[in-house]
Tab-separated table of C-alpha atoms and ligand atoms in Angstrom:
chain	number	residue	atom	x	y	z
A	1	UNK	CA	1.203	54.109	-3.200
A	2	UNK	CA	1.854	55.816	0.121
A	3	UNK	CA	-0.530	57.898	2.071
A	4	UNK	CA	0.129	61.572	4.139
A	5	UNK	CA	-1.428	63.082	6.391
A	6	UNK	CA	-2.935	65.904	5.385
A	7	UNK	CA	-1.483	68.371	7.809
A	8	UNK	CA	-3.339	67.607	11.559
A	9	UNK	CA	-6.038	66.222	10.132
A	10	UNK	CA	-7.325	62.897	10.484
A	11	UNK	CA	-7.354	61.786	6.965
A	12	UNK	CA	-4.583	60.197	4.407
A	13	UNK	CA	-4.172	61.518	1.103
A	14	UNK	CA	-2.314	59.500	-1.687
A	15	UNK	CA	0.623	61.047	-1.938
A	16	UNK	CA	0.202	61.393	-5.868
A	17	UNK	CA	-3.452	62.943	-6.979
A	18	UNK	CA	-5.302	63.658	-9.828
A	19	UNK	CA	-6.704	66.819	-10.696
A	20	UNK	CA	-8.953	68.593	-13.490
A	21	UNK	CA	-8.008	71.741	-14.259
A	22	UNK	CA	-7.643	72.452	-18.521
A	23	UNK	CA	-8.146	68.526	-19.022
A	24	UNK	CA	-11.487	67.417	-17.453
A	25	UNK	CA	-14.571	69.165	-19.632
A	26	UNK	CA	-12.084	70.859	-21.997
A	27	UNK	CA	-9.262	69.302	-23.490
A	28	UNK	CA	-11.653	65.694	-23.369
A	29	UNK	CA	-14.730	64.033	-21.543
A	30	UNK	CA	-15.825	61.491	-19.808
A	31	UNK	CA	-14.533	58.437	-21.525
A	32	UNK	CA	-10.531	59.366	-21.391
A	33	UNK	CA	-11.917	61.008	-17.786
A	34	UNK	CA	-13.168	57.675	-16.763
A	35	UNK	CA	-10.237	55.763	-18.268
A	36	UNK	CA	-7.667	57.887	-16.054
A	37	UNK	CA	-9.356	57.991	-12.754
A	38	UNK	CA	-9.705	54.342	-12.555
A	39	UNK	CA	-5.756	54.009	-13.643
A	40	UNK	CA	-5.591	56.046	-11.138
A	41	UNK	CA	-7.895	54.749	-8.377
A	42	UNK	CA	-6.227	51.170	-9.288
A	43	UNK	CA	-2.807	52.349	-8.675
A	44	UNK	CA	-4.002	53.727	-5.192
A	45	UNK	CA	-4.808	57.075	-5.639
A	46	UNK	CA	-7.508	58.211	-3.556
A	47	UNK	CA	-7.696	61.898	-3.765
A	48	UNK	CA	-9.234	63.913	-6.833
A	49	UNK	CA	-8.783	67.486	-7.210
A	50	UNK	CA	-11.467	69.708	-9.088
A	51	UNK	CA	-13.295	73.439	-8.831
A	52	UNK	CA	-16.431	75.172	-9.668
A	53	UNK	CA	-14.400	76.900	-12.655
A	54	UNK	CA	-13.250	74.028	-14.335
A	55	UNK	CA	-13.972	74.315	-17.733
A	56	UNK	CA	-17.029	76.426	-16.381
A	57	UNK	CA	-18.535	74.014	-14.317
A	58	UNK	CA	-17.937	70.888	-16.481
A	59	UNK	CA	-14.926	69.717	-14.739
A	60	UNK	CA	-17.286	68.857	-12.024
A	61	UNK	CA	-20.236	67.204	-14.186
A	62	UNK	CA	-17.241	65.395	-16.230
A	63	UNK	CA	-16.169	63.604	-12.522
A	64	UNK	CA	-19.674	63.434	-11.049
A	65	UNK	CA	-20.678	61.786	-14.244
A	66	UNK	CA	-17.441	58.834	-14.185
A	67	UNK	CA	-17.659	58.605	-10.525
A	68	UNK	CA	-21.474	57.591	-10.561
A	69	UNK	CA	-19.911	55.137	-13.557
A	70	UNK	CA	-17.465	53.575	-11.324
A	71	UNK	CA	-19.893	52.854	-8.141
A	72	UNK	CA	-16.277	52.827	-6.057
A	73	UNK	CA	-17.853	53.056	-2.234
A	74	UNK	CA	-17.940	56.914	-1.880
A	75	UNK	CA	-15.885	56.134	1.840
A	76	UNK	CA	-12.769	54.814	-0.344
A	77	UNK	CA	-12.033	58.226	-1.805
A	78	UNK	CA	-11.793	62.124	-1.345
A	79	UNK	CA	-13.082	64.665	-3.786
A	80	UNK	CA	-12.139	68.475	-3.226
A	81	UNK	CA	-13.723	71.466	-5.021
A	82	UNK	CA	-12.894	75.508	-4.698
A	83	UNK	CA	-14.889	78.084	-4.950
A	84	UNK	CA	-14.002	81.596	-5.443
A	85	UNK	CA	-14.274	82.835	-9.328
A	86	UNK	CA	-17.642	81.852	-9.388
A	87	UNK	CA	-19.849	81.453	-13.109
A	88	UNK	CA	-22.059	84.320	-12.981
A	89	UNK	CA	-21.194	87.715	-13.998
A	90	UNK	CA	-22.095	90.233	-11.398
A	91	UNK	CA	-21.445	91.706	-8.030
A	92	UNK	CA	-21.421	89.306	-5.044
A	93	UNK	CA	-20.948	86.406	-7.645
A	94	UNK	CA	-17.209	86.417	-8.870
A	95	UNK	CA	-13.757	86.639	-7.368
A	96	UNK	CA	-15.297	86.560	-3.803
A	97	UNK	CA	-15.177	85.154	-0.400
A	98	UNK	CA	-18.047	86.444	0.577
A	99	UNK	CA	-20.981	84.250	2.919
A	100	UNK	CA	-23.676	84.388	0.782
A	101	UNK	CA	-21.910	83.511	-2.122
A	102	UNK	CA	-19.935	80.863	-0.539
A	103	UNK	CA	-22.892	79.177	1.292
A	104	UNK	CA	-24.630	79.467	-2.203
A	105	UNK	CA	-22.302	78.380	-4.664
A	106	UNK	CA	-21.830	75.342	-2.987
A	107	UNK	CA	-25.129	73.558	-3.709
A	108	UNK	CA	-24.439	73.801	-7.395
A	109	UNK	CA	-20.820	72.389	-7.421
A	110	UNK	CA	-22.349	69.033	-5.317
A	111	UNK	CA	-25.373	69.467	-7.956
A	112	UNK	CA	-22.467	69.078	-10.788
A	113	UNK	CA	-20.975	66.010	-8.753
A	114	UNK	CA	-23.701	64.654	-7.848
A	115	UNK	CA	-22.720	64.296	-4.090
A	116	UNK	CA	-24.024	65.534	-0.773
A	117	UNK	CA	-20.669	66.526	-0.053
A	118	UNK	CA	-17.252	66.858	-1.111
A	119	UNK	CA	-14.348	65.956	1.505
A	120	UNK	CA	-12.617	69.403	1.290
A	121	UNK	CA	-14.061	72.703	0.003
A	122	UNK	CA	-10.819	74.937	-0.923
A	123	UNK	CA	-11.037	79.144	-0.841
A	124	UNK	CA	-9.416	79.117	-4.250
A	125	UNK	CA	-7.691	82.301	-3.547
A	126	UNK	CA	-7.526	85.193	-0.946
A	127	UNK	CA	-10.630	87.697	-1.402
A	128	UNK	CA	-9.030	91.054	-0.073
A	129	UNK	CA	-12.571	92.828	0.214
A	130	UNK	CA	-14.343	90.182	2.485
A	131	UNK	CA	-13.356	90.097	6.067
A	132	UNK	CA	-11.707	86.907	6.811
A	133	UNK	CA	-13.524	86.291	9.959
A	134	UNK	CA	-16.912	86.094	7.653
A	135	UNK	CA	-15.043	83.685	5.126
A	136	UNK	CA	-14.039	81.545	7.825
A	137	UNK	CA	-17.544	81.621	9.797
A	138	UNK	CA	-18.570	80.752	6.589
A	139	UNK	CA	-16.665	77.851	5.793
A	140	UNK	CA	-17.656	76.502	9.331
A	141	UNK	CA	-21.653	77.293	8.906
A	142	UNK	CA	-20.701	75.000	5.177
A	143	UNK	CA	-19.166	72.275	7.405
A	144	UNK	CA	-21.769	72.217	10.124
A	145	UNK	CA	-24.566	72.046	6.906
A	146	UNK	CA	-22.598	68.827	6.284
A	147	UNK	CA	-21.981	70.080	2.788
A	148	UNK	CA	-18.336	69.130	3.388
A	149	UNK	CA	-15.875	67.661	5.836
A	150	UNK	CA	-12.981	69.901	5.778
A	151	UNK	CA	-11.686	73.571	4.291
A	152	UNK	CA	-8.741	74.780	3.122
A	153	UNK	CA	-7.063	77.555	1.354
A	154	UNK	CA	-5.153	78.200	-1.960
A	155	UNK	CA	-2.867	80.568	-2.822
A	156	UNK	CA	-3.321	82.481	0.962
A	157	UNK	CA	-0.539	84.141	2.202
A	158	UNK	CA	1.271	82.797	5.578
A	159	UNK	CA	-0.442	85.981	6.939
A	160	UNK	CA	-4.013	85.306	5.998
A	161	UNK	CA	-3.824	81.472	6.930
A	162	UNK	CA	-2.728	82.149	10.337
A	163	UNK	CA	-5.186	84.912	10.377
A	164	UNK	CA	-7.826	82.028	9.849
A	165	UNK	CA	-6.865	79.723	12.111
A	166	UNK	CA	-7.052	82.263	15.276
A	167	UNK	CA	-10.209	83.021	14.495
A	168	UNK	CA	-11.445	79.909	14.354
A	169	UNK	CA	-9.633	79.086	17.966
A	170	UNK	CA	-10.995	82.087	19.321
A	171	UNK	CA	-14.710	81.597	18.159
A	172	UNK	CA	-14.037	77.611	18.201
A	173	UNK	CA	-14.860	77.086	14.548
A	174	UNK	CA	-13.471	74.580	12.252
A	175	UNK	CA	-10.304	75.950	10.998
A	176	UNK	CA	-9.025	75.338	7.893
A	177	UNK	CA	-6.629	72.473	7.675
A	178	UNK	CA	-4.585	72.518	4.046
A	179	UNK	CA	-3.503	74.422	1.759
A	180	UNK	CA	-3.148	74.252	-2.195
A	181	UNK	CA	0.206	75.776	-3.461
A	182	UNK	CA	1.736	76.177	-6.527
A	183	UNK	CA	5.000	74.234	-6.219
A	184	UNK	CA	7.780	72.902	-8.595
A	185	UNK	CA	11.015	72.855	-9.252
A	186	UNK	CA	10.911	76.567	-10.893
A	187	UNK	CA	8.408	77.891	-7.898
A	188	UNK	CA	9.662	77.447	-4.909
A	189	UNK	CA	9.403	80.346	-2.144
A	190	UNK	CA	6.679	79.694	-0.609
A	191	UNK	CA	6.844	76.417	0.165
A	192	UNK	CA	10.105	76.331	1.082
A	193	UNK	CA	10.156	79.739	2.733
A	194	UNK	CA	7.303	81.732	3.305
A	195	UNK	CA	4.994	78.308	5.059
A	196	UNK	CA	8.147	77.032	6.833
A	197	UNK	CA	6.749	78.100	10.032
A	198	UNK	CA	2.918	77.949	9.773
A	199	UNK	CA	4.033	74.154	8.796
A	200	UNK	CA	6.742	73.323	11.717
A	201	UNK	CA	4.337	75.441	14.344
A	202	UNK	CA	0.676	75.039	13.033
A	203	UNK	CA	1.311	71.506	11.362
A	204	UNK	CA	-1.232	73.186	8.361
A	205	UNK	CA	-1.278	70.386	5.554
A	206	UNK	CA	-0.354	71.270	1.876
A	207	UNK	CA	-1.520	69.496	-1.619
A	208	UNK	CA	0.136	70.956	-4.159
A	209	UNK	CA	-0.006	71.937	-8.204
A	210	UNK	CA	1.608	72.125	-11.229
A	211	UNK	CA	4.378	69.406	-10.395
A	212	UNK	CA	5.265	69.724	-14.201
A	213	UNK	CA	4.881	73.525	-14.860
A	214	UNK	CA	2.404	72.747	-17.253
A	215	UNK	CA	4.101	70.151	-18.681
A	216	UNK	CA	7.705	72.515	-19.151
A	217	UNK	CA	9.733	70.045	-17.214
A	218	UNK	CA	8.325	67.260	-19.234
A	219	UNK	CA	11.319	68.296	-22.108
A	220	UNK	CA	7.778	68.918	-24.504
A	221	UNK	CA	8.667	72.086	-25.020
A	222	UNK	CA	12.146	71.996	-25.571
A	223	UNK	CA	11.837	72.278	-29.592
A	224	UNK	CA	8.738	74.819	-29.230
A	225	UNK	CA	5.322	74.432	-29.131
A	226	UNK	CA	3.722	70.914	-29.956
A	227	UNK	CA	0.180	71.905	-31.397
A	228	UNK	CA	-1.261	69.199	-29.538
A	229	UNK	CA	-0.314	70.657	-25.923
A	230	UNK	CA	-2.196	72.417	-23.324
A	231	UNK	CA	-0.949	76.165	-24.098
A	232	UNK	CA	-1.886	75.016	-27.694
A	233	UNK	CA	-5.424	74.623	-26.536
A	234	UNK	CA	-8.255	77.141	-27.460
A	235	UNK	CA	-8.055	79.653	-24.716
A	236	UNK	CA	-5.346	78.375	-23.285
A	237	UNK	CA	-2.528	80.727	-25.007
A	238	UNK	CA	-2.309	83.425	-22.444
A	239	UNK	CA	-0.282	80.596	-20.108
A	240	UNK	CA	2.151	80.209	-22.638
A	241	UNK	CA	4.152	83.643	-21.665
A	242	UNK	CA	4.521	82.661	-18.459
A	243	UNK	CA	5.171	78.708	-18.310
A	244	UNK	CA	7.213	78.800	-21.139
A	245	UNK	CA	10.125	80.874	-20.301
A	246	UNK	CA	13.987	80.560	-21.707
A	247	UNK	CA	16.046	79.999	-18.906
A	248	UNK	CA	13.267	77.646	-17.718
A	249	UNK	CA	14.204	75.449	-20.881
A	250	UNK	CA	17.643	75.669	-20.018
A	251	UNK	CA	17.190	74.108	-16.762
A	252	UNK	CA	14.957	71.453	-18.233
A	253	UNK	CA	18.130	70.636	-21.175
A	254	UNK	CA	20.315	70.691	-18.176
A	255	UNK	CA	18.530	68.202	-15.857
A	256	UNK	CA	17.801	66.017	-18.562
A	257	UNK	CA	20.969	63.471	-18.514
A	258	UNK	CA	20.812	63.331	-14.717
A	259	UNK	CA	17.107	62.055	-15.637
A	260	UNK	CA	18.372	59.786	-17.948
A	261	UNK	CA	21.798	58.418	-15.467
A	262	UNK	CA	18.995	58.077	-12.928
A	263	UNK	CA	17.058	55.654	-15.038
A	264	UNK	CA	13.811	57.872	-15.023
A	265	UNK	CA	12.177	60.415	-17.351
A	266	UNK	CA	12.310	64.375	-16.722
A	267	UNK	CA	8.651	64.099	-15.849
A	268	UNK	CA	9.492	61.210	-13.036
A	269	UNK	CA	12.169	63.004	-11.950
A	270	UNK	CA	10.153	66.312	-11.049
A	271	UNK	CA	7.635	64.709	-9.979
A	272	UNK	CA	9.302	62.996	-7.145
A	273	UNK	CA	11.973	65.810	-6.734
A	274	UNK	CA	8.418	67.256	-5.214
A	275	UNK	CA	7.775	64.472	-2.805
A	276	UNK	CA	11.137	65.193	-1.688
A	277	UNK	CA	9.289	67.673	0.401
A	278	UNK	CA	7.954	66.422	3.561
A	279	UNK	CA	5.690	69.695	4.554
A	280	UNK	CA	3.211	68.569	1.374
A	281	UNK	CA	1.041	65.967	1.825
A	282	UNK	CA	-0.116	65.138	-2.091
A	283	UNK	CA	1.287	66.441	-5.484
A	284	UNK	CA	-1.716	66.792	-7.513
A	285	UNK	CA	-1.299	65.624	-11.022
A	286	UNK	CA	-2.625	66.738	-14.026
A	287	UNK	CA	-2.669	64.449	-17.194
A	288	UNK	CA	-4.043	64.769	-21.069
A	289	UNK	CA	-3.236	61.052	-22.460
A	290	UNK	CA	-3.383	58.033	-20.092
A	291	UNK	CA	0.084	57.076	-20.946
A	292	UNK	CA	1.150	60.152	-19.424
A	293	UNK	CA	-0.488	59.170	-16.296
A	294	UNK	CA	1.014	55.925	-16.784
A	295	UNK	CA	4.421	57.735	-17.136
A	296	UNK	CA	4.018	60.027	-13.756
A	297	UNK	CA	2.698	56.934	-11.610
A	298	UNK	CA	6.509	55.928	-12.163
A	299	UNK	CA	7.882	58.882	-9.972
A	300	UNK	CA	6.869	57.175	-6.873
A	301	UNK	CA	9.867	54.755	-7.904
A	302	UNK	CA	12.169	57.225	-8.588
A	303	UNK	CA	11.854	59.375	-5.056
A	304	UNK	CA	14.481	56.809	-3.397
A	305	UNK	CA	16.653	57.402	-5.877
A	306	UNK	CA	16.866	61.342	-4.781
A	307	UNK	CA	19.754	60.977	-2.560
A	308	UNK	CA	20.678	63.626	-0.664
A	309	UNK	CA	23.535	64.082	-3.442
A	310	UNK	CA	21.284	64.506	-6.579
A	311	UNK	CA	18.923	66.850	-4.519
A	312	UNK	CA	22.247	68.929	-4.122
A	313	UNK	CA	22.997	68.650	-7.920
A	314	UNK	CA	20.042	69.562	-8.477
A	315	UNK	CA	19.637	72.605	-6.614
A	316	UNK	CA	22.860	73.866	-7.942
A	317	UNK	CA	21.241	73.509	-11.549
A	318	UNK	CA	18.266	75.168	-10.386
A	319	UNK	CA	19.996	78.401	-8.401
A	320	UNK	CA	16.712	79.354	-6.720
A	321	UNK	CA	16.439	77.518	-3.254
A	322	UNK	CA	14.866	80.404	-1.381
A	323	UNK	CA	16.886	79.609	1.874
A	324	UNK	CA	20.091	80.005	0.326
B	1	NDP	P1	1.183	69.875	-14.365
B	1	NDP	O1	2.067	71.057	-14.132
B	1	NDP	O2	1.735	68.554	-14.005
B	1	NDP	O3	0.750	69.919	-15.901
B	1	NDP	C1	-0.016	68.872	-16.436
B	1	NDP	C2	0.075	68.882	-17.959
B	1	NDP	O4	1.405	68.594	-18.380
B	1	NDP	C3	-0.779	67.783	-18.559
B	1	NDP	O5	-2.132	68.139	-18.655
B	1	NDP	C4	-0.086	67.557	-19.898
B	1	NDP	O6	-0.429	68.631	-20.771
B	1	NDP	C5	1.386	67.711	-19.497
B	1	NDP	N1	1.960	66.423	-19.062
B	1	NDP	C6	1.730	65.740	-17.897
B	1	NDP	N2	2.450	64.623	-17.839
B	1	NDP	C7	3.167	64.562	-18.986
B	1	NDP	C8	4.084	63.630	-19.498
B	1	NDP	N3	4.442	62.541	-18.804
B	1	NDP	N4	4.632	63.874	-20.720
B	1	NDP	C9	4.291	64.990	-21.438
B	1	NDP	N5	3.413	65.897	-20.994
B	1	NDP	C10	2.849	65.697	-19.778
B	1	NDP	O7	-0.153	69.991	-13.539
B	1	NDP	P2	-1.452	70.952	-13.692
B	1	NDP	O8	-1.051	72.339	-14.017
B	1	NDP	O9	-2.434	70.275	-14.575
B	1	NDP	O10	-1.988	70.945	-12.195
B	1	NDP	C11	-2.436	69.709	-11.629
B	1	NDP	C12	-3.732	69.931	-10.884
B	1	NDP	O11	-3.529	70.884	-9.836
B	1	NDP	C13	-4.890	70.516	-11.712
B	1	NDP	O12	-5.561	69.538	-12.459
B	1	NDP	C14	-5.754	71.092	-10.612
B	1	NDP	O13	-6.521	70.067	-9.995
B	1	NDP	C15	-4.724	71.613	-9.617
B	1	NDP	N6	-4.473	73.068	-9.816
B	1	NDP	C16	-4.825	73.932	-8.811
B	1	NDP	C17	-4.646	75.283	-8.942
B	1	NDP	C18	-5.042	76.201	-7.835
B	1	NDP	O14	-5.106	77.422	-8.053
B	1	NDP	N7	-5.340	75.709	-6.652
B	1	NDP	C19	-4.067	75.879	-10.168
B	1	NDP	C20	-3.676	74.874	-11.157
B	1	NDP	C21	-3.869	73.529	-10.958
B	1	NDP	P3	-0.624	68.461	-22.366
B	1	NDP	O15	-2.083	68.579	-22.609
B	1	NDP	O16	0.164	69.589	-22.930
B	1	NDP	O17	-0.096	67.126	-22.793
């Protein structure tokens, strides 16, 4: 396993990661939970991804629960959480940025983890109606409380970020230091485009999700929908329309036999085609069956392999590199 920084910060992040989203709480619990975070943790990964709305909360209690299990020194890894959609119905209490709800919804995520603090507290997306100077006073007064170590931001525009981070200069605040984006080989423009600058100029750090689309580039869907996948899942159908796209599949039938000259699978080879990136600092992976996890650990063999030749056949089977 290698290890990035994440952005200026002081801290390393594996450069693969596991996250919780769908899987942890939902699609299964804490046994296959424990069984793939310590495949994980033994393979070197050191960084697990998870939010307050994660299978309503039990994302959290699912990884609080297997981490208390494991008794891994609580130094030897990083645990992020976002808030932002919150649980309760109810002004003030959903799809907000807001300081009381952000210095209150904390306490309850740790509660779920059963931590006194996580290692980076993501603003899961922008909130539009809260200034951002009381968000990011906010995030500072949760840092200060020693309820976490770092912030960050998901799904901010370039805008917003660098909004944040001069108003942390100018009140000297901690400023947020990473961002979570969705990146793969079918989403591309803002990571390639729209951060290019806050990452060359403000060095902000990156950990990003979906490597796999869902699971699209795996090839699963090729033949239609296997009923045992996650836009199969209870609740889960309204991703379908937009994961699961024709020309999408295309690409995937396309890309397959360069997988296969290369020696790897289609989910190694997206997987790594993201590490390709230098500006991220961790592709956060999500798995339902430990031998996919076993399967995706394999990418990190497969990035040298990218030569600067099959990153050009690839992009000309994509067509959507945003700089071009
Ligand atoms: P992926 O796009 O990699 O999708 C993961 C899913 O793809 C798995 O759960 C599994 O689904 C399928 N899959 C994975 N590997 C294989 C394989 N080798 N063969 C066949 N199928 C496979 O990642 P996620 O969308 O899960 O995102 C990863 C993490 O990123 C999340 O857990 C979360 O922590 C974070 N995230 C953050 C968001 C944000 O807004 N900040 C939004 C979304 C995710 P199946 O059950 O069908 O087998």
């Amino acid at each position: 396993m290698n290890y990035r920084r994440l952005g200026k910060a002081g801290i390393r992040v594996s450069e693969l990661s596991l996250g919780a989203w769908v899987t942890f709480g939902n699609q299964f619990g804490e046994d296959l939970a424990e069984q793939l975070m310590r495949l994980a943790y033994e393979a070197g990964i050191n960084f697990f991804d998870n939010a307050e709305s994660y299978a309503a909360g039990k994302g959290e209690t699912v990884m609080g629960n297997v981490l208390k299990r494991t008794g891994w020194r609580r130094e030897s890894y990083l645990v992020s959480t976002k808030l932002f959609w919150g649980l309760n119905q109810g002004v003030n209490q959903k799809n907000t940025l807001n300081r009381k709800y952000l210095l209150s919804a904390i306490d309850p995520s740790l509660k779920r983890l059963q931590m006194d603090y996580v290692d980076i507290v993501f603003c899961h997306r922008p909130d539009p109606e809260t200034p951002i100077e009381e968000t990011v006073w906010a995030m500072h007064n949760l840092i200060e409380r020693g309820k976490a170590f770092y912030w960050g931001t998901s799904e901010w525009s370039a805008y917003e970020i660098v909004s944040a981070i001069h108003l942390a200069e100018k009140h000297n605040l901690h400023k947020p230091i990473s961002e979570q984006s969705h990146y793969n080989m079918f989403t591309r423009q803002v990571m390639e485009k729209e951060y290019l600058r806050l990452f060359k100029e403000h060095h902000y750090g990156d950990v990003v999700w979906s490597p796999l689309a869902s699971g699209v580039l795996t090839g699963k869907y090729n033949q239609g929908v296997p009923a045992d996948s996650r836009v199969a899942f209870p609740g889960m159908e309204w991703l379908q329309e937009s994961v699961i796209k024709p020309d999408r599949i295309e690409k995937v039938r396309q890309m397959t036999p360069l997988a296969n000259e290369l020696g790897c699978s289609m989910p190694q080879l997206a997987i790594a085609w993201c590490l390709k990136n230098p500006y991220l600092s961790s592709v956060i992976l999500g798995t339902s069956r430990v031998e996919q996890l076993q399967e995706n650990l394999g990418a990190l063999n497969v990035v040298d392999k990218l030569t600067p030749a099959v990153m050009t056949q690839l992009d000309q089977l994509l067509a959507n590199n945003p700089t071009k």
